[in-house]
C-alpha positions as a printed NumPy array, in Angstrom:
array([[  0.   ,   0.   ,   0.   ],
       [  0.742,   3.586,  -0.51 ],
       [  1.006,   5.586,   2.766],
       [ -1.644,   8.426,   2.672],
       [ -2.004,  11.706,   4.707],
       [ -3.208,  11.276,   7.54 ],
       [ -6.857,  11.762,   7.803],
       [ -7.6  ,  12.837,  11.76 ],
       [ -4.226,  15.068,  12.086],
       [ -2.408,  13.006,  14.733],
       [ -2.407,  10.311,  17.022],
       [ -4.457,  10.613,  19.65 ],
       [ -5.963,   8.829,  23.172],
       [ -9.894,   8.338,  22.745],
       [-12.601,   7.437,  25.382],
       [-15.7  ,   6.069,  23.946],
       [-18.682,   6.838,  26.684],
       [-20.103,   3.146,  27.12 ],
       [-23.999,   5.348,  27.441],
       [-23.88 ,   7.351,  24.504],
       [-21.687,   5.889,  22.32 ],
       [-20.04 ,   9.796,  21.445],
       [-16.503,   9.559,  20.845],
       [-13.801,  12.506,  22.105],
       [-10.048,  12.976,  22.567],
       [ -8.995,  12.893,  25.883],
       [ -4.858,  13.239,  24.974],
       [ -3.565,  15.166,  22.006],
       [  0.272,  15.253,  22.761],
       [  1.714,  11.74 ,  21.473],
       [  3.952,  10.659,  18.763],
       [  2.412,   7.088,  18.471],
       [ -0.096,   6.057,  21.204],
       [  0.065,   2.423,  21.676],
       [ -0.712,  -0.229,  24.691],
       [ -3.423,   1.097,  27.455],
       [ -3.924,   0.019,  30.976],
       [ -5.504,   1.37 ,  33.643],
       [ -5.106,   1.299,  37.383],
       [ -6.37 ,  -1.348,  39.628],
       [ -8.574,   1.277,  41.181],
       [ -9.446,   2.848,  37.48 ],
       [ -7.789,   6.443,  38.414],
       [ -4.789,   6.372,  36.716],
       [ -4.582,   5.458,  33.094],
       [ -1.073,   4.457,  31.47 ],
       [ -0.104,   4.872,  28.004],
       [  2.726,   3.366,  25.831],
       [  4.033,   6.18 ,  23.324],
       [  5.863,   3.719,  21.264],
       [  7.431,   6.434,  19.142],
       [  8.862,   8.43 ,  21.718],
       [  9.696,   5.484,  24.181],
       [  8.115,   6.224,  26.936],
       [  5.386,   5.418,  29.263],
       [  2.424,   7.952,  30.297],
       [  0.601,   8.231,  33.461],
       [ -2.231,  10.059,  33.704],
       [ -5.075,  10.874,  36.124],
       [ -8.871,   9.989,  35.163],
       [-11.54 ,  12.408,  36.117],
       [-15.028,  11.029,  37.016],
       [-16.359,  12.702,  33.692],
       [-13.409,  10.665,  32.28 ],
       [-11.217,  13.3  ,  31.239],
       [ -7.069,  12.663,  31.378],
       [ -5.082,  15.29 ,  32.955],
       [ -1.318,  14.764,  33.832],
       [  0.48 ,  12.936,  31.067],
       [  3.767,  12.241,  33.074],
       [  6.873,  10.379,  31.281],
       [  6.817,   7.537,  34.14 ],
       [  9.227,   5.249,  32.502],
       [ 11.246,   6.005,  29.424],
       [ 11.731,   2.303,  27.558],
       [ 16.006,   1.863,  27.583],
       [ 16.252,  -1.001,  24.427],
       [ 13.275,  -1.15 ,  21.749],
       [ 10.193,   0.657,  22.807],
       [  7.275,   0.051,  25.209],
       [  4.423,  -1.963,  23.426],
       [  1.694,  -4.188,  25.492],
       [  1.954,  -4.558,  29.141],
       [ -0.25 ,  -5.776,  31.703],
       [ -0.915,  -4.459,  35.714],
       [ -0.179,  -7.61 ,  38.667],
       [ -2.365,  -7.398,  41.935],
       [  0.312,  -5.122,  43.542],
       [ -0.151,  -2.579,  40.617],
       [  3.305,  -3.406,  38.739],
       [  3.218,  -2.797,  35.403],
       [  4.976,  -5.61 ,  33.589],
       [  5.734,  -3.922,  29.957],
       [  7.253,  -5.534,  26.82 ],
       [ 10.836,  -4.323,  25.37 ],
       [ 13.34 ,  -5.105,  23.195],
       [ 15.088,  -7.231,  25.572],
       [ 12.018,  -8.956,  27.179],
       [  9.829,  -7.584,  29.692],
       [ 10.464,  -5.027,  32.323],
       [  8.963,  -4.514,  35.574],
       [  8.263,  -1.225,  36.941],
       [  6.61 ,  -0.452,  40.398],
       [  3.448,   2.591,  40.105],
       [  5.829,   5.286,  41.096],
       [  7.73 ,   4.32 ,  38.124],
       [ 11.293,   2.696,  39.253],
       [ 12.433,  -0.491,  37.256],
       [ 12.427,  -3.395,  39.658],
       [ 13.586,  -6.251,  37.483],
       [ 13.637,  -7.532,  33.896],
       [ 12.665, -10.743,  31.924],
       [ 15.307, -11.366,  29.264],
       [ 13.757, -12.791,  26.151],
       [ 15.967, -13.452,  22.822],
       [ 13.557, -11.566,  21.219],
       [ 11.98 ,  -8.314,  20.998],
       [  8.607,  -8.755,  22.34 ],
       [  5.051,  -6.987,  21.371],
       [  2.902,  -8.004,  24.299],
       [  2.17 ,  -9.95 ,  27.338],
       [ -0.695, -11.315,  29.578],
       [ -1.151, -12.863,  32.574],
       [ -3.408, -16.492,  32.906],
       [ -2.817, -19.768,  33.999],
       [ -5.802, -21.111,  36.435],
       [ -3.782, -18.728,  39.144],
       [ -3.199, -15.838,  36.392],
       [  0.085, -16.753,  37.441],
       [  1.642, -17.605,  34.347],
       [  2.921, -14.763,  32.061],
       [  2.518, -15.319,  28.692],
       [  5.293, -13.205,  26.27 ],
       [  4.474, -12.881,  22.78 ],
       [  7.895, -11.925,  20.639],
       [  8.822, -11.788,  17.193],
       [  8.682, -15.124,  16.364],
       [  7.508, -17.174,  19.47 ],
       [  5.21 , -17.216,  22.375],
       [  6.85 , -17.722,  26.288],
       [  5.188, -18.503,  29.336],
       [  7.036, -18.038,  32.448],
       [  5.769, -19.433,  35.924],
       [  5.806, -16.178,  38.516],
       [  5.524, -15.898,  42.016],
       [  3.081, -13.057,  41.358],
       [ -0.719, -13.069,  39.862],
       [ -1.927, -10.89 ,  37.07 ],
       [ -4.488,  -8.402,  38.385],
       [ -8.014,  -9.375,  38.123],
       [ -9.796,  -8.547,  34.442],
       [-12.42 ,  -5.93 ,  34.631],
       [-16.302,  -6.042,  35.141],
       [-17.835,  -5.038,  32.28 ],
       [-20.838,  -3.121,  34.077],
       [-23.004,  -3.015,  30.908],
       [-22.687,  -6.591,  30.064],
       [-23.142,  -8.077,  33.455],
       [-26.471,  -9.747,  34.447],
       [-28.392, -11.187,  37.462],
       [-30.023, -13.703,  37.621]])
């Protein structure tokens, strides 16, 4: 294909309102949004910016709105893709070396060296104690002594009975 102009006139964060359906930008500023997560308690949103190399951290307003947009980790080989929160709130983040683990405030903790650049991970396992690494050309699973953080409700979707 042919790459064309680009057609919105950046890259930009969204937030979808799960009531009305509208659609708005919430963060204007990045090179090349990528991976999302937010917070276990859903106040904090982080953002990959795969371009620049960094991770974002950014507060959520009740109406949804972003403000901060912190650098809270700045990726050191390859660039921050995927990454997943534990129950603790680490952010375990893929890299060109494997994964990296940061603690909230942002300081590395500890690395898991792949031979491969990897794209994403995910925690599961009956536990959610497994890590799953997908790289370049192979998928890893690694055993850990930590579990993934639970998945969110999805309010609109949930029933009784």
């Amino acid at each position: 294909g042919h790459r064309a102009d680009s057609e919105i006139g950046g890259c930009h964060v969204y937030r979808v309102d799960p009531g009305a359906g509208a659609v708005r930008v919430v963060a204007d500023d990045f090179d090349r949004p990528n991976g999302l997560a937010f917070s276990l308690d859903e106040r904090r949103l982080y953002v990959s910016d795969s371009r620049a190399g960094h991770l974002r951290v950014f507060d959520v307003a009740d109406d949804g709105g972003l403000s901060g947009g912190e650098v809270l980790a700045t990726c050191t080989v390859g660039v921050f893709d995927g990454f997943r929160l534990d129950q603790a709130g680490r952010i375990w983040t893929s890299a060109g070396d494997g994964v990296h683990c940061y603690h909230p405030d942002g300081t590395l903790i500890g690395k898991v060296r792949v031979p491969e650049t990897v794209a994403n991970v995910v925690f599961g396992g009956q536990r959610r104690n497994h890590l799953f690494i997908c790289a370049t050309t192979s998928l890893y699973a690694i055993l850990l002594s930590v579990t993934g953080a639970p998945m969110p409700v999805d309010h609109a979707h949930t029933r009784t009975g």
